[in-house]
XYZ file of C-alpha atoms in Angstrom:
597
model
C -44.415 6.566 25.426
C -46.272 3.465 24.472
C -48.677 5.200 21.893
C -48.345 7.644 19.156
C -50.633 9.970 20.985
C -48.335 9.863 24.135
C -45.290 10.624 21.940
C -46.954 13.526 20.173
C -48.045 14.983 23.558
C -44.563 14.548 24.886
C -43.015 16.328 21.929
C -45.428 19.241 22.343
C -44.611 19.522 26.060
C -40.857 19.538 25.137
C -41.253 22.235 22.604
C -43.396 24.310 24.879
C -40.596 24.122 27.574
C -38.322 25.794 25.074
C -40.885 28.356 23.880
C -40.994 26.603 20.502
C -44.554 26.435 18.790
C -43.836 23.989 15.978
C -41.218 21.538 14.674
C -40.369 19.815 11.329
C -39.476 16.178 11.423
C -37.760 14.595 8.222
C -36.911 11.144 7.567
C -33.201 11.354 7.026
C -29.846 11.643 9.025
C -26.956 13.981 9.209
C -25.816 12.874 5.762
C -29.253 13.387 4.008
C -29.389 9.659 3.579
C -32.577 7.943 2.109
C -31.921 4.728 4.259
C -31.054 5.528 7.822
C -29.822 3.765 10.982
C -32.250 2.946 13.805
C -31.060 5.937 15.842
C -32.400 8.169 13.056
C -35.898 6.711 12.615
C -37.440 9.675 14.404
C -40.322 9.843 11.933
C -41.329 6.176 12.408
C -41.122 6.476 16.257
C -43.345 9.532 16.340
C -45.915 8.715 13.743
C -45.783 4.912 13.155
C -44.955 5.409 9.451
C -42.734 2.788 8.050
C -42.032 3.947 4.598
C -38.578 5.068 3.415
C -39.553 8.670 2.400
C -41.664 11.217 4.132
C -41.749 13.954 6.751
C -43.987 15.364 9.446
C -44.638 18.675 11.086
C -46.249 19.795 14.318
C -47.583 23.280 15.092
C -49.734 24.007 18.176
C -52.474 21.361 18.416
C -52.113 20.352 14.678
C -49.821 17.820 13.108
C -49.400 16.544 9.491
C -47.573 13.803 7.686
C -46.209 14.326 4.071
C -45.756 11.388 1.706
C -45.721 10.908 -2.100
C -47.822 8.686 -4.211
C -45.836 5.454 -3.241
C -47.383 5.662 0.215
C -50.900 6.987 -0.276
C -52.486 3.749 1.164
C -49.606 2.737 3.520
C -49.591 6.021 5.432
C -53.391 5.761 6.128
C -52.857 2.203 7.438
C -49.958 3.113 9.767
C -50.461 6.716 10.899
C -53.677 7.632 12.834
C -55.701 10.210 10.995
C -57.160 11.659 14.158
C -53.558 12.825 15.128
C -52.081 13.675 11.808
C -53.388 15.167 8.638
C -52.381 13.293 5.512
C -50.651 15.622 2.971
C -49.602 14.722 -0.580
C -46.153 15.538 -1.867
C -45.440 17.342 -4.245
C -48.690 19.227 -3.825
C -47.458 20.633 -0.552
C -44.551 20.281 1.839
C -43.840 20.670 5.503
C -42.430 24.104 5.055
C -45.480 25.217 3.153
C -47.884 23.628 5.643
C -46.069 25.082 8.646
C -46.115 28.610 7.105
C -49.803 28.302 6.238
C -50.680 27.537 9.928
C -48.178 29.902 11.576
C -49.108 33.062 13.410
C -47.154 36.183 14.055
C -44.609 35.534 16.976
C -44.536 31.863 16.423
C -41.098 30.121 16.761
C -40.806 27.075 14.487
C -38.028 24.737 15.395
C -35.865 22.435 13.094
C -32.726 20.291 13.567
C -30.028 21.893 11.380
C -28.280 18.477 11.169
C -31.300 16.985 9.300
C -32.137 19.844 6.787
C -30.437 21.438 3.917
C -29.587 25.048 3.899
C -32.027 25.501 0.939
C -34.789 24.058 3.060
C -34.077 26.358 5.954
C -33.855 29.468 3.686
C -37.230 28.597 2.099
C -38.981 27.651 5.317
C -37.458 30.794 7.059
C -38.748 33.009 4.284
C -42.233 31.582 4.253
C -42.475 31.936 7.988
C -41.058 35.483 8.055
C -43.824 36.455 5.663
C -46.287 35.497 8.490
C -44.285 37.251 11.160
C -42.994 33.889 12.523
C -39.407 32.726 13.074
C -37.460 29.638 12.099
C -35.265 28.511 15.014
C -32.256 26.065 14.714
C -32.338 23.888 17.779
C -29.251 22.783 19.588
C -30.720 19.381 20.218
C -33.391 17.451 18.384
C -36.280 17.452 20.999
C -37.413 13.919 19.856
C -34.009 12.615 21.134
C -34.844 13.979 24.452
C -38.135 12.166 24.850
C -37.233 8.761 22.996
C -36.193 6.763 26.053
C -35.219 3.622 24.162
C -33.628 5.292 21.095
C -30.989 2.998 19.552
C -27.418 4.021 19.831
C -25.360 4.713 16.538
C -23.727 1.546 15.214
C -20.318 0.797 16.321
C -19.625 -1.684 13.655
C -16.043 -1.619 12.295
C -15.148 -0.304 8.836
C -14.263 -2.852 6.217
C -11.832 -2.776 3.223
C -13.447 -2.854 -0.135
C -10.842 -4.599 -2.247
C -9.508 -2.841 -5.303
C -10.354 -5.847 -7.466
C -14.101 -5.018 -6.808
C -13.613 -1.191 -6.793
C -11.792 -1.184 -10.023
C -9.755 1.890 -9.046
C -7.542 2.623 -5.932
C -8.503 5.125 -3.382
C -5.347 6.962 -4.050
C -6.353 7.370 -7.721
C -9.809 8.658 -6.676
C -8.313 11.030 -4.148
C -5.912 12.474 -6.646
C -8.851 13.089 -8.951
C -10.759 14.991 -6.273
C -7.572 16.946 -5.661
C -7.373 17.853 -9.374
C -11.101 18.983 -9.135
C -10.232 21.279 -6.206
C -7.339 22.759 -8.003
C -9.533 23.581 -11.002
C -12.080 25.299 -8.676
C -9.352 27.228 -6.637
C -10.631 25.519 -3.438
C -8.578 24.259 -0.609
C -10.772 21.468 0.532
C -14.320 19.816 -0.027
C -16.601 18.399 2.601
C -17.981 14.956 1.800
C -21.086 14.066 3.791
C -22.882 11.427 1.780
C -22.077 8.022 3.174
C -21.954 6.362 -0.239
C -19.526 8.880 -1.468
C -17.117 8.361 1.488
C -17.368 4.603 0.948
C -16.610 4.828 -2.791
C -13.884 7.430 -2.290
C -11.914 5.427 0.329
C -12.795 2.017 -0.909
C -14.255 1.085 2.413
C -17.670 -0.299 3.418
C -19.502 -0.596 6.667
C -22.507 -2.101 8.414
C -24.048 1.023 10.211
C -27.283 1.087 8.049
C -29.434 -1.962 7.502
C -29.043 -3.259 3.961
C -26.745 -0.443 2.869
C -22.967 -1.247 3.401
C -21.892 2.160 4.571
C -20.171 3.577 7.697
C -21.376 6.641 9.581
C -18.656 9.239 8.923
C -17.872 12.552 7.446
C -14.874 13.331 5.338
C -12.846 16.468 4.291
C -10.592 16.002 1.289
C -7.863 18.525 0.810
C -5.998 19.812 -2.239
C -2.914 17.655 -1.560
C -5.292 14.607 -1.879
C -5.134 13.816 1.890
C -8.314 13.232 3.831
C -9.580 13.786 7.393
C -12.057 11.067 8.212
C -14.406 11.654 11.196
C -16.067 8.396 12.566
C -16.599 6.994 15.900
C -13.563 5.761 17.909
C -12.805 2.063 17.415
C -14.365 1.834 13.912
C -11.031 2.069 12.148
C -9.374 -1.306 12.445
C -5.652 -1.826 11.799
C -6.501 -3.496 8.522
C -8.536 -0.492 7.502
C -5.728 1.913 8.798
C -3.205 0.134 6.722
C -5.403 0.224 3.615
C -6.092 3.985 3.884
C -2.437 4.643 4.520
C -0.974 7.881 6.090
C -2.910 10.014 3.570
C -6.116 9.390 5.540
C -6.111 10.768 9.046
C -8.770 9.447 11.423
C -10.637 11.589 14.030
C -13.433 11.094 16.330
C -16.829 11.854 14.803
C -17.590 14.388 17.579
C -14.629 16.600 16.413
C -16.184 17.131 12.940
C -18.025 20.442 13.823
C -14.978 21.834 15.435
C -12.816 20.976 12.559
C -15.095 22.924 10.147
C -15.063 25.895 12.475
C -11.227 25.835 12.356
C -11.021 26.318 8.578
C -10.652 30.067 8.846
C -9.749 31.762 5.630
C -9.845 28.546 3.525
C -12.012 28.083 0.434
C -14.153 25.080 1.176
C -16.550 23.399 -1.272
C -19.683 21.648 0.003
C -22.578 20.069 -1.860
C -25.816 21.777 -0.717
C -27.812 18.533 -1.457
C -25.922 16.334 0.858
C -24.346 18.760 3.298
C -26.823 19.825 5.948
C -27.490 23.381 7.069
C -25.188 22.825 10.199
C -22.283 22.160 8.084
C -22.474 25.447 6.167
C -23.236 27.374 9.424
C -20.113 25.858 11.085
C -17.902 26.797 8.145
C -19.209 30.295 7.956
C -18.997 30.830 11.701
C -15.339 29.903 11.495
C -14.551 32.261 8.750
C -14.176 29.837 5.814
C -15.141 30.890 2.228
C -17.844 28.495 1.383
C -18.166 27.349 -2.332
C -21.359 25.437 -3.148
C -20.474 22.625 -5.543
C -21.807 19.250 -6.357
C -20.278 16.312 -4.611
C -17.337 15.486 -6.818
C -17.748 11.787 -6.060
C -21.203 11.609 -7.451
C -20.631 10.822 -10.992
C -17.553 8.743 -10.297
C -19.597 6.266 -8.477
C -22.586 6.359 -10.662
C -20.588 5.711 -13.826
C -19.357 2.189 -13.244
C -15.804 1.218 -14.336
C -14.961 -2.077 -16.216
C -14.391 -3.967 -13.008
C -17.673 -2.857 -11.425
C -19.510 -3.632 -14.610
C -18.005 -7.180 -14.720
C -18.814 -7.613 -11.077
C -22.474 -6.561 -11.437
C -22.956 -8.944 -14.307
C -21.577 -11.795 -12.182
C -23.694 -10.773 -9.253
C -26.860 -10.724 -11.339
C -26.158 -14.190 -12.703
C -25.681 -15.513 -9.232
C -28.822 -13.565 -7.960
C -30.797 -14.606 -10.902
C -30.147 -18.238 -10.312
C -31.292 -17.822 -6.599
C -34.444 -16.116 -7.795
C -35.180 -18.663 -10.428
C -34.921 -21.506 -7.875
C -37.295 -19.553 -5.796
C -39.831 -18.961 -8.696
C -39.666 -22.649 -9.452
C -40.289 -23.612 -5.797
C -43.027 -20.976 -5.481
C -44.823 -22.372 -8.649
C -45.152 -25.651 -6.991
C -45.971 -24.511 -3.397
C -48.172 -21.507 -3.638
C -51.148 -23.411 -5.083
C -51.186 -25.605 -2.095
C -52.381 -22.590 -0.012
C -49.869 -22.957 2.822
C -47.628 -19.961 1.966
C -47.658 -16.501 3.512
C -45.893 -13.314 2.669
C -43.403 -13.874 5.394
C -42.698 -17.574 4.641
C -42.248 -16.778 0.996
C -39.849 -13.867 1.738
C -37.867 -16.137 4.067
C -37.566 -18.879 1.573
C -36.307 -16.438 -1.123
C -33.659 -15.231 1.176
C -32.574 -18.760 1.920
C -32.052 -19.343 -1.803
C -29.914 -16.249 -2.008
C -27.807 -17.373 1.045
C -27.127 -20.648 -0.634
C -24.447 -18.967 -2.731
C -22.395 -18.244 0.323
C -21.567 -14.878 -1.171
C -24.640 -12.883 0.114
C -23.460 -10.121 2.368
C -27.060 -8.770 3.048
C -30.308 -8.071 1.384
C -30.176 -4.856 -0.583
C -33.540 -3.734 1.167
C -36.479 -5.331 3.085
C -38.110 -7.586 0.719
C -41.522 -6.285 -0.503
C -43.644 -9.491 -0.294
C -47.153 -8.568 -1.277
C -49.993 -10.960 -1.756
C -53.368 -9.728 -3.165
C -54.236 -6.323 -2.000
C -50.960 -5.883 -0.085
C -49.255 -5.941 -3.573
C -51.038 -2.717 -4.285
C -48.827 -0.927 -1.805
C -45.692 -0.226 -3.891
C -43.360 -0.041 -0.826
C -45.272 -2.485 1.401
C -43.193 -3.988 4.313
C -44.703 -7.167 5.701
C -44.621 -7.851 9.403
C -46.367 -10.280 11.747
C -49.488 -8.093 12.066
C -49.831 -7.589 8.298
C -48.749 -11.004 7.140
C -51.298 -12.323 4.633
C -51.822 -15.748 3.298
C -51.050 -16.258 -0.498
C -54.437 -17.125 -1.802
C -55.486 -19.120 -4.932
C -56.472 -17.158 -8.023
C -54.546 -14.057 -6.980
C -51.418 -12.163 -7.722
C -48.163 -12.208 -5.605
C -45.627 -9.378 -5.996
C -42.136 -9.797 -4.723
C -39.485 -6.987 -5.039
C -36.212 -8.081 -3.596
C -32.454 -7.879 -4.032
C -29.007 -8.792 -2.638
C -25.829 -7.192 -1.611
C -22.834 -8.969 -2.982
C -19.145 -7.713 -2.796
C -19.251 -7.521 -6.575
C -22.733 -5.866 -7.062
C -26.096 -4.959 -5.702
C -29.315 -6.465 -7.150
C -32.955 -5.272 -7.271
C -35.679 -7.206 -9.044
C -39.458 -7.461 -9.004
C -41.542 -10.235 -10.376
C -45.253 -10.626 -10.129
C -46.681 -14.164 -10.295
C -50.080 -15.608 -10.935
C -51.323 -18.031 -8.247
C -53.956 -20.267 -9.994
C -55.993 -18.631 -12.732
C -55.629 -14.913 -13.254
C -58.544 -12.725 -14.310
C -58.642 -11.260 -17.733
C -58.291 -7.853 -16.147
C -55.094 -8.968 -14.402
C -53.635 -10.225 -17.688
C -54.608 -7.054 -19.515
C -52.977 -4.867 -16.901
C -49.870 -7.023 -16.662
C -49.364 -7.007 -20.344
C -49.749 -3.197 -20.537
C -47.009 -3.083 -17.791
C -44.866 -5.497 -19.762
C -45.334 -3.402 -23.098
C -44.103 -0.374 -21.206
C -41.249 -2.333 -19.743
C -40.127 -3.501 -23.148
C -40.478 -0.103 -24.737
C -38.212 1.513 -22.175
C -35.714 -1.570 -22.412
C -35.618 -1.141 -26.218
C -35.098 2.570 -26.297
C -32.210 3.998 -28.282
C -31.499 7.689 -27.472
C -28.906 10.330 -27.928
C -26.083 11.095 -25.634
C -27.371 13.769 -23.336
C -30.924 12.312 -22.892
C -32.399 12.730 -19.474
C -34.443 10.228 -17.607
C -37.666 12.456 -17.790
C -37.488 12.256 -21.567
C -37.782 8.408 -21.394
C -40.405 7.996 -18.718
C -43.421 8.217 -21.005
C -42.292 5.187 -22.903
C -43.080 3.075 -19.860
C -46.490 4.591 -19.102
C -47.958 4.917 -22.601
C -49.774 1.680 -22.708
C -51.316 2.294 -19.273
C -52.364 5.702 -20.249
C -54.147 4.329 -23.296
C -56.488 2.629 -20.866
C -56.671 5.656 -18.494
C -54.320 4.090 -15.951
C -50.983 5.064 -14.366
C -48.755 4.434 -11.478
C -47.620 6.910 -8.733
C -43.839 6.251 -8.504
C -40.901 6.748 -10.668
C -39.912 4.275 -13.464
C -36.132 3.962 -12.639
C -33.576 4.777 -10.107
C -29.881 4.462 -10.062
C -28.140 1.549 -8.190
C -24.648 1.435 -6.504
C -21.879 -1.144 -6.693
C -22.047 -2.839 -3.328
C -23.604 0.350 -2.110
C -27.079 1.771 -1.895
C -29.860 0.177 -3.870
C -31.126 3.722 -4.635
C -28.293 5.847 -5.972
C -28.234 9.135 -7.771
C -27.898 11.388 -9.579
C -29.699 9.562 -12.568
C -33.306 8.682 -12.535
C -36.161 7.964 -14.762
C -39.458 9.597 -13.583
C -42.301 11.749 -14.718
C -41.897 15.546 -14.843
C -44.198 15.938 -11.795
C -41.964 13.691 -9.642
C -40.703 15.238 -6.368
C -37.531 13.168 -6.480
C -34.276 14.737 -7.740
C -32.282 13.468 -10.635
C -34.807 13.702 -13.584
C -32.629 16.245 -15.430
C -29.376 14.234 -15.112
C -28.088 13.073 -18.614
C -27.790 9.422 -18.772
C -24.194 8.140 -19.404
C -22.718 4.882 -20.494
C -21.862 2.785 -17.363
C -24.809 4.052 -15.180
C -27.136 1.362 -13.763
C -30.819 2.067 -13.504
C -34.085 0.138 -12.815
C -36.862 -0.359 -15.285
C -39.864 -0.855 -13.220
C -43.273 0.221 -14.492
C -46.265 -1.056 -12.504
C -49.988 -0.942 -11.823
C -51.855 -0.982 -8.605
C -55.507 -1.646 -7.996
C -56.267 -0.550 -4.542
C -57.613 -3.306 -2.319
C -57.182 -6.001 -4.982
C -53.675 -6.537 -6.431
C -50.454 -4.893 -7.625
C -48.230 -5.522 -10.637
C -44.575 -4.582 -11.222
C -41.941 -5.877 -13.557
C -38.463 -4.672 -12.644
C -35.173 -5.321 -14.261
C -31.894 -3.573 -13.568
C -30.211 -2.323 -16.844
C -26.993 -0.687 -17.657
C -26.484 2.226 -20.123
C -24.185 1.384 -22.978
C -23.232 2.812 -26.343
C -25.336 1.759 -29.316
C -23.903 1.416 -32.788
C -26.594 2.735 -35.186
C -25.827 2.466 -38.797
C -25.885 5.901 -40.353
C -26.251 7.645 -37.016
C -25.099 11.254 -37.084
C -24.574 11.512 -33.337
C -23.450 9.195 -30.466
C -26.414 6.906 -29.355
C -27.040 4.983 -26.138
C -29.275 2.205 -25.072
C -29.858 -0.266 -22.267
C -28.640 -3.768 -21.681
C -30.485 -5.998 -19.099
C -28.527 -7.060 -15.970
C -31.444 -8.855 -14.317
C -31.924 -12.322 -15.599
C -35.148 -14.135 -14.341
C -38.304 -15.241 -16.219
C -41.295 -13.145 -16.510
C -44.571 -15.066 -15.810
C -46.043 -16.020 -19.120
C -49.371 -16.997 -17.493
C -50.057 -13.279 -17.030
C -49.275 -12.221 -20.628
C -52.093 -11.637 -23.154
C -49.954 -12.438 -26.172
C -52.542 -10.980 -28.480
C -51.756 -7.538 -27.047
C -48.074 -7.886 -27.984
C -46.703 -6.670 -31.377
C -44.294 -8.858 -33.260
C -41.393 -6.709 -32.125
C -42.435 -7.074 -28.430
C -42.832 -10.795 -28.740
C -39.348 -10.907 -30.313
C -37.852 -8.891 -27.392
C -39.463 -11.167 -24.823
C -38.351 -14.326 -26.598
C -34.856 -13.005 -26.930
C -34.718 -12.070 -23.269
C -35.945 -15.389 -22.154
C -33.526 -17.205 -24.482
C -30.699 -15.205 -22.695
C -32.241 -16.135 -19.238
C -32.245 -19.803 -20.275
C -28.708 -19.750 -21.586
C -27.107 -17.900 -18.551
C -29.363 -19.034 -15.677
C -29.918 -22.384 -16.982
C -26.144 -23.090 -16.796
C -26.440 -22.679 -13.066
C -29.409 -25.156 -12.651
C -30.096 -28.720 -13.044
C -32.806 -31.252 -12.569
C -36.454 -30.124 -11.968
C -35.442 -26.368 -11.592
C -33.789 -26.515 -15.041
C -36.863 -28.250 -16.583
C -39.077 -25.671 -15.152
C -37.020 -22.778 -16.436
C -36.932 -24.319 -19.813
C -40.692 -24.241 -19.977
C -40.950 -20.824 -18.327
C -38.679 -19.395 -21.097
C -40.316 -21.118 -24.026
C -41.135 -18.622 -26.945
C -44.544 -16.994 -26.665
């Protein structure tokens, strides 16, 4: 199993032994997570693809991999084109591709613990139209051929203190019980790991960079909870924290518990509860009610304690990033830095706070052409020297008990070209336009996305990723349901109204294949806006991220007076709040970096 060719051949042999002619391989886990534990990295093991979103499909002697615009270049670098066809999402999908290549009598397998019921219904209908059949497999065939597949993490659960959470678990559980009563339901299945962590005020270390624990939960109308997680993960401290209202069970008992809910009305979110959950409930005779995860908005709309915590975390993180930027400014021109050494030094600056729990994702450290890969992940093989007269893009973040950060800065090393400055300034203008937006209550992210792209569009340019994603509170760096993206985006959340207390990223970019990448990312929080004479409630954004934007890349002549005023005001705030954390040469450097344009 040393090569991708070997693994693909072994999968085909395994499928043939079960009379299965095709199989779908998503990048997710039993909780429909974006970031997954090592045991669930089946797509990476089979194909070599290291991105955070994608899928693959195999049928007969053909195979394909499906990725969106963020990974157009990366997938071609990592996945052999002689084994897998490259397919673009949202132009097509694994279900569409499988159906287009299926013949009458074909049996296409899927793992019902890794797909939603909607996916299975759509794929099944497409295949049936060709005379083929979609087959739910009892065991994922990749697990049977992946000899060194990692085990699920056995890390213990951790208490997330109410002082950080802002609300007790008992209060949240009572709220969910009220939601159930209003719907006439007896219970709700919670499968999303972030929702379980939020609801019970617990955290875990089962997924790299995302402080969640592998578990399922069933919340009942009396506000009690059945929690299903591996034995040994519930410590005495966590048991005491959850009190008698939360009953712990082994994770392996979950499917059986669903099947035993005969006659009960059980709610489940079709976006986060996989097909196997619905099948188990229905097989047991439960009355299933499709409903949105009732924890979703509660964790997306931050309460006052969470808001205070994220501001504190961003000052702490901004000071670490600014120390790095000062260090980088002096070291990069010497020609001795690499993508790995720069990323390692940035992590060291964050660790100096003694409050860093983890990074919030693998640092994207892209020099020159590697910066043109929006979700580039450096390794020893790809590690590139940071050269003179080039651009360096670093997208990074930290996990702190009081908040989660995510920030991107692009820096000139030496003298940037006129084109680099033009592109950077257009990205900056879009960033400022979105940051300055004032909009009515009820506005969706899709309605704001154009603000960030307009100046690139004027030059016939664009970027192939969303403009903003939600962020959790010591939870996932990518959190829904809110999002800012173009109408063509394949990601959910575009139609979610933005609400005061939601955190989002503001991250337009530009990527010139083979040469350089540019992105400017701040996290912002939605807050009410007092507009004199307004006839309806209005909202706007306030910056959470505090770090200087490289003035060497700004063509000031392209900025309007209002844009210059925004940039100067932002830098004045950076200097005031981050400067208070610095001294000596770092403070002197920041003072210069934040000088008015």
